[in-house]
Coordinates of C-alpha atoms in Angstrom, one line a residue:
S1 CA 202.6 -54.7 45.1
T2 CA 206.4 -54.2 44.9
P3 CA 208.9 -54.6 47.9
G4 CA 208.9 -51.4 49.8
G5 CA 206.4 -49.9 47.5
S6 CA 202.7 -49.0 47.7
N7 CA 199.9 -51.5 47.4
N8 CA 198.2 -48.9 45.2
P9 CA 200.0 -48.6 41.8
T10 CA 199.8 -45.3 40.2
P11 CA 198.3 -44.9 36.7
T12 CA 200.7 -44.6 33.7
D13 CA 200.3 -42.9 30.4
A14 CA 199.7 -46.3 28.9
D15 CA 197.0 -47.2 31.5
P16 CA 195.3 -44.1 33.0
F17 CA 192.7 -46.2 34.7
A18 CA 195.2 -48.5 36.6
D19 CA 194.4 -47.1 40.0
C20 CA 190.6 -47.0 39.6
D21 CA 189.9 -50.1 41.7
N22 CA 191.0 -48.1 44.7
P23 CA 187.9 -45.9 45.7
T24 CA 190.2 -43.5 47.6
S25 CA 192.6 -42.9 44.7
T26 CA 193.4 -39.3 43.8
T27 CA 195.3 -40.3 40.7
C28 CA 192.7 -42.3 38.8
I29 CA 191.5 -40.7 35.6
R30 CA 187.8 -41.7 35.6
P31 CA 185.8 -41.3 32.4
F32 CA 182.5 -39.6 32.4
I33 CA 179.7 -42.2 32.6
G34 CA 176.5 -40.5 31.7
T35 CA 173.1 -41.7 33.1
V36 CA 171.1 -39.2 31.1
S37 CA 168.5 -40.7 28.8
S38 CA 169.1 -40.3 25.1
P39 CA 168.2 -38.6 22.9
V40 CA 167.8 -35.2 24.5
T41 CA 164.9 -33.3 23.0
L42 CA 164.0 -29.6 22.7
S43 CA 161.6 -29.9 25.6
D44 CA 164.5 -31.1 27.8
I45 CA 166.3 -27.8 27.2
A46 CA 163.3 -25.6 27.9
A47 CA 165.3 -23.9 30.7
F48 CA 168.0 -22.8 28.3
R49 CA 166.8 -19.8 26.3
P50 CA 168.6 -18.5 23.3
N51 CA 169.3 -14.7 23.1
P52 CA 166.7 -13.2 20.7
A53 CA 167.9 -11.7 17.4
V54 CA 167.5 -8.0 16.8
D55 CA 165.5 -6.8 13.8
N56 CA 166.7 -3.7 12.0
S57 CA 165.7 -1.7 9.0
Q58 CA 167.2 0.8 6.6
P59 CA 166.1 3.5 6.5
N60 CA 165.4 3.4 10.2
G61 CA 161.7 3.9 10.9
W62 CA 160.6 5.1 7.5
T63 CA 160.8 4.1 3.8
V64 CA 159.5 5.0 0.4
V65 CA 156.8 3.4 -1.7
G66 CA 158.3 1.4 -4.6
L67 CA 161.8 1.3 -3.2
D68 CA 163.7 -1.5 -1.5
T69 CA 163.6 -1.3 2.3
N70 CA 166.5 -3.3 3.8
F71 CA 165.6 -5.6 6.7
Y72 CA 168.4 -7.4 8.5
A73 CA 168.9 -9.2 11.8
T74 CA 171.8 -9.2 14.2
G75 CA 172.7 -12.0 16.5
S76 CA 175.0 -15.0 16.3
Q77 CA 175.8 -18.4 17.6
H78 CA 176.1 -18.5 21.4
I79 CA 176.4 -20.8 24.4
V80 CA 174.1 -21.0 27.4
D81 CA 175.2 -22.9 30.5
G82 CA 172.9 -24.5 33.0
T83 CA 171.6 -27.8 34.2
L84 CA 170.3 -30.4 31.8
L85 CA 168.5 -33.4 33.2
G86 CA 170.2 -32.9 36.6
K87 CA 173.7 -32.5 35.3
P88 CA 175.8 -29.4 34.5
A89 CA 175.7 -28.8 30.7
S90 CA 176.0 -26.3 27.9
V91 CA 173.7 -25.7 25.1
R92 CA 174.9 -24.0 21.9
F93 CA 172.3 -22.1 19.8
T94 CA 172.8 -21.3 16.1
P95 CA 170.4 -19.2 14.1
V96 CA 169.6 -21.0 10.9
R97 CA 166.5 -19.3 9.3
W98 CA 164.8 -15.9 9.5
H99 CA 161.1 -15.3 8.9
W100 CA 159.9 -11.7 8.3
S101 CA 156.2 -10.6 8.3
Y102 CA 156.1 -7.1 6.7
G103 CA 152.7 -6.0 8.0
D104 CA 151.3 -5.5 4.5
G105 CA 149.9 -9.0 4.2
T106 CA 153.2 -10.4 2.8
A107 CA 156.0 -12.5 4.4
A108 CA 159.2 -14.1 3.5
S109 CA 161.7 -16.6 4.9
H110 CA 165.4 -16.4 4.3
P111 CA 168.4 -18.6 5.0
V112 CA 170.5 -15.5 5.7
P113 CA 170.1 -12.7 8.2
G114 CA 171.0 -9.9 5.8
G115 CA 173.3 -7.0 6.5
T116 CA 173.6 -3.3 6.3
W117 CA 173.8 -1.6 2.9
R118 CA 177.4 -0.7 3.6
A119 CA 178.3 -4.3 4.7
L120 CA 176.8 -5.7 1.6
G121 CA 178.6 -3.1 -0.6
V122 CA 175.4 -1.7 -2.2
R123 CA 173.9 1.8 -2.4
E124 CA 170.9 3.0 -0.4
F125 CA 167.6 1.6 -1.6
D126 CA 169.3 -1.1 -3.7
S127 CA 167.9 -4.6 -3.5
T128 CA 169.4 -6.9 -0.9
P129 CA 168.8 -10.6 -0.2
T130 CA 166.4 -9.6 2.6
S131 CA 164.8 -6.4 1.3
H132 CA 161.1 -5.7 0.8
V133 CA 159.2 -3.3 -1.4
Y134 CA 156.0 -1.7 -0.1
G135 CA 153.4 -0.9 -2.7
Q136 CA 151.3 1.6 -0.7
R137 CA 151.6 4.3 1.8
G138 CA 150.9 3.7 5.5
R139 CA 152.3 2.7 8.8
F140 CA 153.3 -1.0 9.1
T141 CA 154.4 -3.3 11.8
I142 CA 157.2 -5.8 11.1
D143 CA 157.7 -9.0 13.0
L144 CA 160.7 -11.4 12.8
D145 CA 160.9 -15.0 14.0
V146 CA 164.2 -16.8 14.0
D147 CA 164.8 -20.5 14.0
F148 CA 167.6 -21.8 16.2
A149 CA 169.3 -25.1 15.9
A150 CA 170.5 -26.5 19.3
E151 CA 173.4 -28.8 20.5
Y152 CA 174.3 -29.8 24.0
R153 CA 177.3 -31.2 25.8
Y154 CA 178.3 -32.4 29.2
A155 CA 181.7 -31.6 31.0
G156 CA 183.4 -30.2 27.9
G157 CA 182.5 -33.3 25.8
P158 CA 181.6 -33.3 22.2
W159 CA 178.6 -31.3 20.9
V160 CA 175.5 -33.5 20.2
P161 CA 172.8 -32.1 17.9
I162 CA 169.2 -32.0 19.1
A163 CA 166.5 -32.8 16.5
G164 CA 164.3 -29.9 15.4
T165 CA 164.6 -26.1 15.8
L166 CA 163.4 -23.5 18.3
T167 CA 161.5 -20.5 16.9
I168 CA 162.2 -17.3 18.9
P169 CA 160.6 -13.9 18.1
A170 CA 162.8 -10.8 17.7
N171 CA 161.8 -7.3 18.5
R172 CA 158.9 -5.6 16.6
L173 CA 159.5 -2.8 14.2
T174 CA 157.1 -0.1 13.1
I175 CA 157.8 2.0 10.0
S176 CA 156.1 4.8 8.0
V177 CA 155.9 4.3 4.2
G178 CA 155.5 7.5 2.2
D179 CA 155.9 8.9 -1.3
A180 CA 159.0 10.6 -2.5
T181 CA 159.0 13.7 -4.8
T182 CA 162.1 14.8 -6.4
V183 CA 162.5 18.6 -7.1
L184 CA 165.5 20.1 -8.9
V185 CA 166.5 23.4 -7.3
E186 CA 169.3 25.8 -7.9
H187 CA 170.5 26.3 -4.3
D188 CA 170.3 24.3 -1.1
C189 CA 168.2 25.4 1.9
R190 CA 171.1 27.4 3.5
R191 CA 171.4 29.6 0.4
N192 CA 167.7 29.6 -0.4
P193 CA 165.6 29.1 2.8
A194 CA 162.4 29.7 0.9
G195 CA 163.1 26.9 -1.6
P196 CA 161.0 23.7 -2.0
G197 CA 161.2 21.5 1.0
C198 CA 163.1 24.1 3.2

């Protein structure tokens, strides 16, 4: 201690832990000392659930035999807060792979979620990285499963990756697949209500 001074020196920028020997100190900067076992596994974060992706199709609810139907998913990286092994923590989920089952006996996995025709800069029924062509008429059910990578952190610390991925189902789609017949007509239905298709 110094004459006339406190017996409890205050921490300095050079030594932020100088006052940590005093258990009543309000100025000590104490580092986080974790007691959580490592590594954290996917089963440890079972209480943290990622937001499911949303499956979409273009056209919406119907399509045409032999033409590309555009399937795409929405959903992005997000953080879920909670308690991990008894301590407040955050888990960050990142979608990394998309698995479509088209209901016609075929399936495909893609490293991208796809996008709308407009966002991709293509015309309607053009091929996209996640499109599918149906070869027959009918009504089909489409399922999408998305793989999420996960990371965790405590008290705003660095993100730590967790081995493996979680597979989370998205919503189910049902579409009708039909044939398209093109007919050339002189007038539209407003000018010729009795025309083909009117």
